[in-house]
Short mmCIF file of C-alpha atoms in Angstrom, two decimals:
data_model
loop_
_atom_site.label_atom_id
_atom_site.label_comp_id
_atom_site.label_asym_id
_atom_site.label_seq_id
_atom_site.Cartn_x
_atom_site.Cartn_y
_atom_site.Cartn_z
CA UNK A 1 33.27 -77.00 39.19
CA UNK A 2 29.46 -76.37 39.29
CA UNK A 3 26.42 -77.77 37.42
CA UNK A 4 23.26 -77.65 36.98
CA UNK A 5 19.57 -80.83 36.47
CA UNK A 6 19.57 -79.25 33.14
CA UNK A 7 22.92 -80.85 32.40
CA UNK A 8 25.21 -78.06 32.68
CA UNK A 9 28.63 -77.93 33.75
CA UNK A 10 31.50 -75.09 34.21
CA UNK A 11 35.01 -75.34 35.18
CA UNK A 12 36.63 -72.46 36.42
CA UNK A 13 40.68 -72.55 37.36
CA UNK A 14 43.29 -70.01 37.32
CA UNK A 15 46.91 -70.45 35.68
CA UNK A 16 50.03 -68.65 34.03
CA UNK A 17 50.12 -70.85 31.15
CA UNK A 18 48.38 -69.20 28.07
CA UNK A 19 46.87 -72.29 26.67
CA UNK A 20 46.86 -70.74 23.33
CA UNK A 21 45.77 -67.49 24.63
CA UNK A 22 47.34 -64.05 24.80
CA UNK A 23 50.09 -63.86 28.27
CA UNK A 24 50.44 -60.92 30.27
CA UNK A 25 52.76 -62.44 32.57
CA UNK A 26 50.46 -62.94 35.37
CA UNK A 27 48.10 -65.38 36.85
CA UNK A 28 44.17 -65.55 34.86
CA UNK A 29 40.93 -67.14 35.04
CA UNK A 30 40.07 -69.93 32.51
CA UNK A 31 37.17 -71.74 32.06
CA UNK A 32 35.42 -74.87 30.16
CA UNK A 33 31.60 -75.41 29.88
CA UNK A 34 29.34 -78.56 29.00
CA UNK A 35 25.89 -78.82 28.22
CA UNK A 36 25.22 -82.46 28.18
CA UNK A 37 26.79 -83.50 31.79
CA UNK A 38 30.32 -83.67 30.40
CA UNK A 39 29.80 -85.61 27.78
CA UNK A 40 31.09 -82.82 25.36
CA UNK A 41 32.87 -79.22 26.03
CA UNK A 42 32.63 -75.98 24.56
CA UNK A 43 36.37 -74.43 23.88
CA UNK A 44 38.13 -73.03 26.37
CA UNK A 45 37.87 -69.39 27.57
CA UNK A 46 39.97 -66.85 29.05
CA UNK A 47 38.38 -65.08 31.51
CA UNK A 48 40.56 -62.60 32.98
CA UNK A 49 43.66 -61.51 31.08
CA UNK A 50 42.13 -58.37 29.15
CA UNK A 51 39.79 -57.19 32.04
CA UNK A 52 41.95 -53.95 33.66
CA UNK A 53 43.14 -55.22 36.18
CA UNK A 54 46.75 -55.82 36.60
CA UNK A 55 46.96 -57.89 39.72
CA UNK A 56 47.17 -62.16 39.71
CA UNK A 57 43.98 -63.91 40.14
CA UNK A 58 44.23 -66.85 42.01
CA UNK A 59 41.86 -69.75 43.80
CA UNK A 60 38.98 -69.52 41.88
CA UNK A 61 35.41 -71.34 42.83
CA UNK A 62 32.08 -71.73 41.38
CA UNK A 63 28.74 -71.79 42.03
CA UNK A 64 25.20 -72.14 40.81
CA UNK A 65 21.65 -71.48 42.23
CA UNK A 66 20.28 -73.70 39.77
CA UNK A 67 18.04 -71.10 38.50
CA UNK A 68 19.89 -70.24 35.79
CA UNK A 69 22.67 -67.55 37.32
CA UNK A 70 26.37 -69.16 38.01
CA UNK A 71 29.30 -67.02 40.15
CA UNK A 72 32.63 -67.27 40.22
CA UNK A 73 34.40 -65.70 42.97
CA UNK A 74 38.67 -65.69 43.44
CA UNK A 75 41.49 -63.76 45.41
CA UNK A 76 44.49 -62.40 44.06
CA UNK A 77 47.49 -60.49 45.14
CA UNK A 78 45.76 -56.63 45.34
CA UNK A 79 43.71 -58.11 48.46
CA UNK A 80 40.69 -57.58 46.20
CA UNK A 81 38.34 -60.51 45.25
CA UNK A 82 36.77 -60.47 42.34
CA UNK A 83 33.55 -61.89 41.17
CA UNK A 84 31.93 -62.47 37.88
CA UNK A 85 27.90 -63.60 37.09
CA UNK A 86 26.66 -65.52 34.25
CA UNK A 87 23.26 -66.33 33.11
CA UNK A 88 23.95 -68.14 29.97
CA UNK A 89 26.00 -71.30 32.15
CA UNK A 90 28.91 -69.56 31.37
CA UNK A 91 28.67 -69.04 28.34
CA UNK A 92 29.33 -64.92 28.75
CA UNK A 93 30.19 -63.10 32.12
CA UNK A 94 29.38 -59.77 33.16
CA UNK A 95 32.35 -57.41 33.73
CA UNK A 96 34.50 -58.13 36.26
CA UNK A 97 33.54 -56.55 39.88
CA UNK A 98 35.41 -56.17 43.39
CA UNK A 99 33.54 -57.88 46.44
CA UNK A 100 35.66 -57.08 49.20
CA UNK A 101 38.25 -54.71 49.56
CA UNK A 102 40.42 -56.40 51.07
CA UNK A 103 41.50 -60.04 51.98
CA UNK A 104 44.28 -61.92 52.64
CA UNK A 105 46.94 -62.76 50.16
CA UNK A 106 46.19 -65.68 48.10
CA UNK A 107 43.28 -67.09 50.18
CA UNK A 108 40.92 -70.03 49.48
CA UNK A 109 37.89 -69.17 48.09
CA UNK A 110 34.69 -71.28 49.10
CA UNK A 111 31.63 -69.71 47.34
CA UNK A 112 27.59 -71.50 48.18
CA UNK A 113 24.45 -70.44 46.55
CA UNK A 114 22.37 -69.51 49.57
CA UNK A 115 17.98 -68.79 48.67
CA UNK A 116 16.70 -65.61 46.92
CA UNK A 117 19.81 -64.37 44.84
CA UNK A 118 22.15 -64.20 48.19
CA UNK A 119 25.56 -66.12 47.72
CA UNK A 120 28.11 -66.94 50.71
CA UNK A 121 31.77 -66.19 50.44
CA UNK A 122 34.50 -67.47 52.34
CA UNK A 123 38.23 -67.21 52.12
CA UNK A 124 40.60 -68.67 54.07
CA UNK A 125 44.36 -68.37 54.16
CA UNK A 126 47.41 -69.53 56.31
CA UNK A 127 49.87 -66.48 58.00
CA UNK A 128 52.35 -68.75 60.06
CA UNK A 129 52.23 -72.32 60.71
CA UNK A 130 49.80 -71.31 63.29
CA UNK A 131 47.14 -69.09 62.38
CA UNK A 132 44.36 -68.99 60.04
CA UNK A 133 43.05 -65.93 58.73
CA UNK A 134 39.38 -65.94 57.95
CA UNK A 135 36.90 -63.54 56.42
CA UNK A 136 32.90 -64.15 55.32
CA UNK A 137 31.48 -61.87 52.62
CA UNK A 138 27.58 -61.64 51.79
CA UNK A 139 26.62 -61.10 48.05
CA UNK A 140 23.15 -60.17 47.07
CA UNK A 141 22.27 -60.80 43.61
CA UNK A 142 18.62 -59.01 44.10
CA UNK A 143 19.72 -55.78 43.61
CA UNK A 144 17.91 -52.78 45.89
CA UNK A 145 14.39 -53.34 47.22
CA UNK A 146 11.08 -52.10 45.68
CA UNK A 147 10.24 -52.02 41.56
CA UNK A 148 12.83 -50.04 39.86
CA UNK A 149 11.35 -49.97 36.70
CA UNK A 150 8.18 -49.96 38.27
CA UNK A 151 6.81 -52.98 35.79
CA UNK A 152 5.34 -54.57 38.86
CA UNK A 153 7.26 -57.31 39.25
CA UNK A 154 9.58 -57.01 42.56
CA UNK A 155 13.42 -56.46 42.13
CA UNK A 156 14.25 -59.61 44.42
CA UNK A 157 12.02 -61.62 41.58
CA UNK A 158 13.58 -59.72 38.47
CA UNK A 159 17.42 -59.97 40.17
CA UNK A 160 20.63 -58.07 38.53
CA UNK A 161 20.63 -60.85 35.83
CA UNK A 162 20.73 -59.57 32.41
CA UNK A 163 18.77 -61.97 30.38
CA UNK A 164 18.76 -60.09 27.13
CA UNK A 165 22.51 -58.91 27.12
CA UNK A 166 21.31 -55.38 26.78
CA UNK A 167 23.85 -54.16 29.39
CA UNK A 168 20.84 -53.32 31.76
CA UNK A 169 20.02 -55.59 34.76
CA UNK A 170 16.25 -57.18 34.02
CA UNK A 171 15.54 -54.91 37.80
CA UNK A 172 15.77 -52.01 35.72
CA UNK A 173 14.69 -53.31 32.39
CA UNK A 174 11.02 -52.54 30.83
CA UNK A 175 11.58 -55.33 28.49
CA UNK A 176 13.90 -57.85 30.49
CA UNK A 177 14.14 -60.23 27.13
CA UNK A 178 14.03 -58.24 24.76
CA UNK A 179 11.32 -59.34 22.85
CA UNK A 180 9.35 -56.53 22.05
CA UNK A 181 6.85 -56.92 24.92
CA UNK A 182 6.82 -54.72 27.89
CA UNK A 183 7.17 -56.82 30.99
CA UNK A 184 4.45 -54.87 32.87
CA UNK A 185 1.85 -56.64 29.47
CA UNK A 186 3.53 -60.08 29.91
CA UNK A 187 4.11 -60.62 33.65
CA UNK A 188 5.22 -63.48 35.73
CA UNK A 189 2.50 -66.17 34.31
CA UNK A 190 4.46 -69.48 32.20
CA UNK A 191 2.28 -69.38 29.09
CA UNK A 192 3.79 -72.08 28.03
CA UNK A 193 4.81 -74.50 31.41
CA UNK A 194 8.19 -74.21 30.50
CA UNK A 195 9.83 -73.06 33.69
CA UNK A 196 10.34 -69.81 32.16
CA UNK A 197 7.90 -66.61 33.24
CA UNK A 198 6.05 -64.92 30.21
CA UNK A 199 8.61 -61.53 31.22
CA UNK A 200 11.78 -63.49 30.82
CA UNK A 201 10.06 -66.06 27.29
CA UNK A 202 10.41 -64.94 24.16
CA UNK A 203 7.76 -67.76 23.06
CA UNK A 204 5.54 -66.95 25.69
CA UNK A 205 3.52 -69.93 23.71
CA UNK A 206 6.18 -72.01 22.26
CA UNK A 207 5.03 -71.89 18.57
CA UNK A 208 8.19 -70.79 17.24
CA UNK A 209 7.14 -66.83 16.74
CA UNK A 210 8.62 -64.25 19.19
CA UNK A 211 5.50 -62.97 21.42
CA UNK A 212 6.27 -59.27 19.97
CA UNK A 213 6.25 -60.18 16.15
CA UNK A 214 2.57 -61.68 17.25
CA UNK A 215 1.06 -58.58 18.65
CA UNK A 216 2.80 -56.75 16.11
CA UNK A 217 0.82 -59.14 13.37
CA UNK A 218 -2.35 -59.39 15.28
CA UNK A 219 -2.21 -62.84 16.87
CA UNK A 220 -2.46 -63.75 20.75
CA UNK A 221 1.21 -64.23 22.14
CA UNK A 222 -0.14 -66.52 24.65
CA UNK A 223 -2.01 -68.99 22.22
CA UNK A 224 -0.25 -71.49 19.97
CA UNK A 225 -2.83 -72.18 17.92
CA UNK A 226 -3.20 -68.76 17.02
CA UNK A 227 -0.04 -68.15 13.82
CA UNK A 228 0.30 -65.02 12.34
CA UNK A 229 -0.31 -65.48 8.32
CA UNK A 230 2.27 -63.47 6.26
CA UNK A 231 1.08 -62.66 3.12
CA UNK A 232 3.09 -64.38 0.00
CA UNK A 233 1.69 -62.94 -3.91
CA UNK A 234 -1.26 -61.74 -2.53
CA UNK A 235 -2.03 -65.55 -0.88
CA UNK A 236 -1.41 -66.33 2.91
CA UNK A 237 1.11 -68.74 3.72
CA UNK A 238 -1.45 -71.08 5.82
CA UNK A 239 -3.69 -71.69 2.99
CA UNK A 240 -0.53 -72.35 0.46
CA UNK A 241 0.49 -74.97 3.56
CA UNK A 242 -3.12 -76.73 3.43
CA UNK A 243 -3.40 -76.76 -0.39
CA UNK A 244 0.04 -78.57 -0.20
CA UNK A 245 -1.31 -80.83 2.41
CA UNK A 246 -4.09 -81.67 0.55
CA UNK A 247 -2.52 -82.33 -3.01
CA UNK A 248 0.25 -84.53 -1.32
CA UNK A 249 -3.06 -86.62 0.48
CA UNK A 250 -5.21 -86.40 -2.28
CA UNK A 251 -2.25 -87.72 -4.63
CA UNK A 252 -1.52 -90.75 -1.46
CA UNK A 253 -4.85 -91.57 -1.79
CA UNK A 254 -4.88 -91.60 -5.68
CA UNK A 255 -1.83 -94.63 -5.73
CA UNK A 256 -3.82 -96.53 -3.02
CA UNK A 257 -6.77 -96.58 -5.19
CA UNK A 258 -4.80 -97.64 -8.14
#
């Protein structure tokens, strides 16, 4: 189990039961997400069963950065772990991938968010009554060094997250959410103070309009008082809005006076 300050929590646990779910006769992943600290849950998800691989994933664990990207990380009996990212608090995972190619059967799996998108795992499992067999694996969720899509904003900063769902890691991604709006024009500035860097907002200033329709209709991305007017009959939304307004007050006013 892992969560989050924003009130997020994932469970992660492997069985051969198929809760409902399809059952290829083998050990999967399943999983259960909150986003109000447990108070209610998402349904349940299988994780594993239709992903290619054939072998039985076992000893799961979980772990955030509290940043917004979660991993999972388990053994099974190929000697292969596997590992899975989300950026969505589990709500989707990217495609299954191996970590280390080999470890021993059934181990452990003890997974910790380390600083700047590296990730510690360890697995541990018993051979005889005497021995312990132990192996540490490194996992670097920056992806290579440098600008890869040269937007100016450092792969170690933009990561191998995928925050649009485009299938293209935001390292490599002109437009890492999709909004319309390169992320060399929008940057790593919060418009808006909401945690979230103008490259990765949509609302770069939280007044409801994606930051590309606002270019697109002439207005300033980055200014909430500035709202696009889309024309209705020939007459602009905004003034239809005020000349509501001010029948509705003028009318208030009328039935005080009377």
């Amino acid at each position: 189990m892992a969560s989050d300050e924003a009130g997020n929590v994932v469970l992660v646990w492997s069985s051969k039961g198929t809760h409902g779910f399809s059952d290829d006769s083998d050990d999967d992943l399943f999983s259960l997400r909150s986003a109000n600290h447990g108070a209610t849950w998402f349904p349940m998800e299988e994780m594993t069963v239709s992903d290619g691989y054939a072998s039985t994933d076992t000893y799961p664990s979980i772990a955030t950065d509290r940043r917004g990207r979660w991993l999972t990380l388990w053994s099974g009996a190929s000697s292969e772990s596997g590992t899975m990212i989300s950026t969505d608090a589990g709500a989707t995972w990217t495609t299954r991938s191996a970590l280390s190619s080999w470890i021993p059967y059934y181990s452990d799996t003890y997974l910790v968010a380390g600083k700047n998108g590296t990730w510690l795992g360890t697995y541990v499992a018993t051979g005889s009554p005497d021995r312990v067999y132990s192996m540490v694996s490194r996992y670097d969720l920056n992806g290579p060094s440098g600008d890869s899509d040269e937007d100016g904003i450092a792969n170690g900063v933009e990561t191998t997250a995928d925050s649009d769902h485009d299938g293209t890691p935001n390292y490599l991604d002109a437009d890492s959410d999709g909004d319309w709006m390169s992320d060399v024009d929008e940057g790593v500035a919060d418009g808006d103070s909401d945690g979230l860097p103008n490259y990765l907002d949509t609302d770069s200033d939280n007044d409801g309009i994606a930051d590309g329709i606002e270019v697109e209709m002439g207005t300033d991305p980055y200014d909430a008082l500035e709202v696009p007017q889309v024309p209705l009959s020939g007459v602009p939304v905004v003034l239809i809005l005020i000349a509501v307004i001010g029948f509705v007050t003028v009318a208030k006013l009328q039935m005080r006076r009377a």
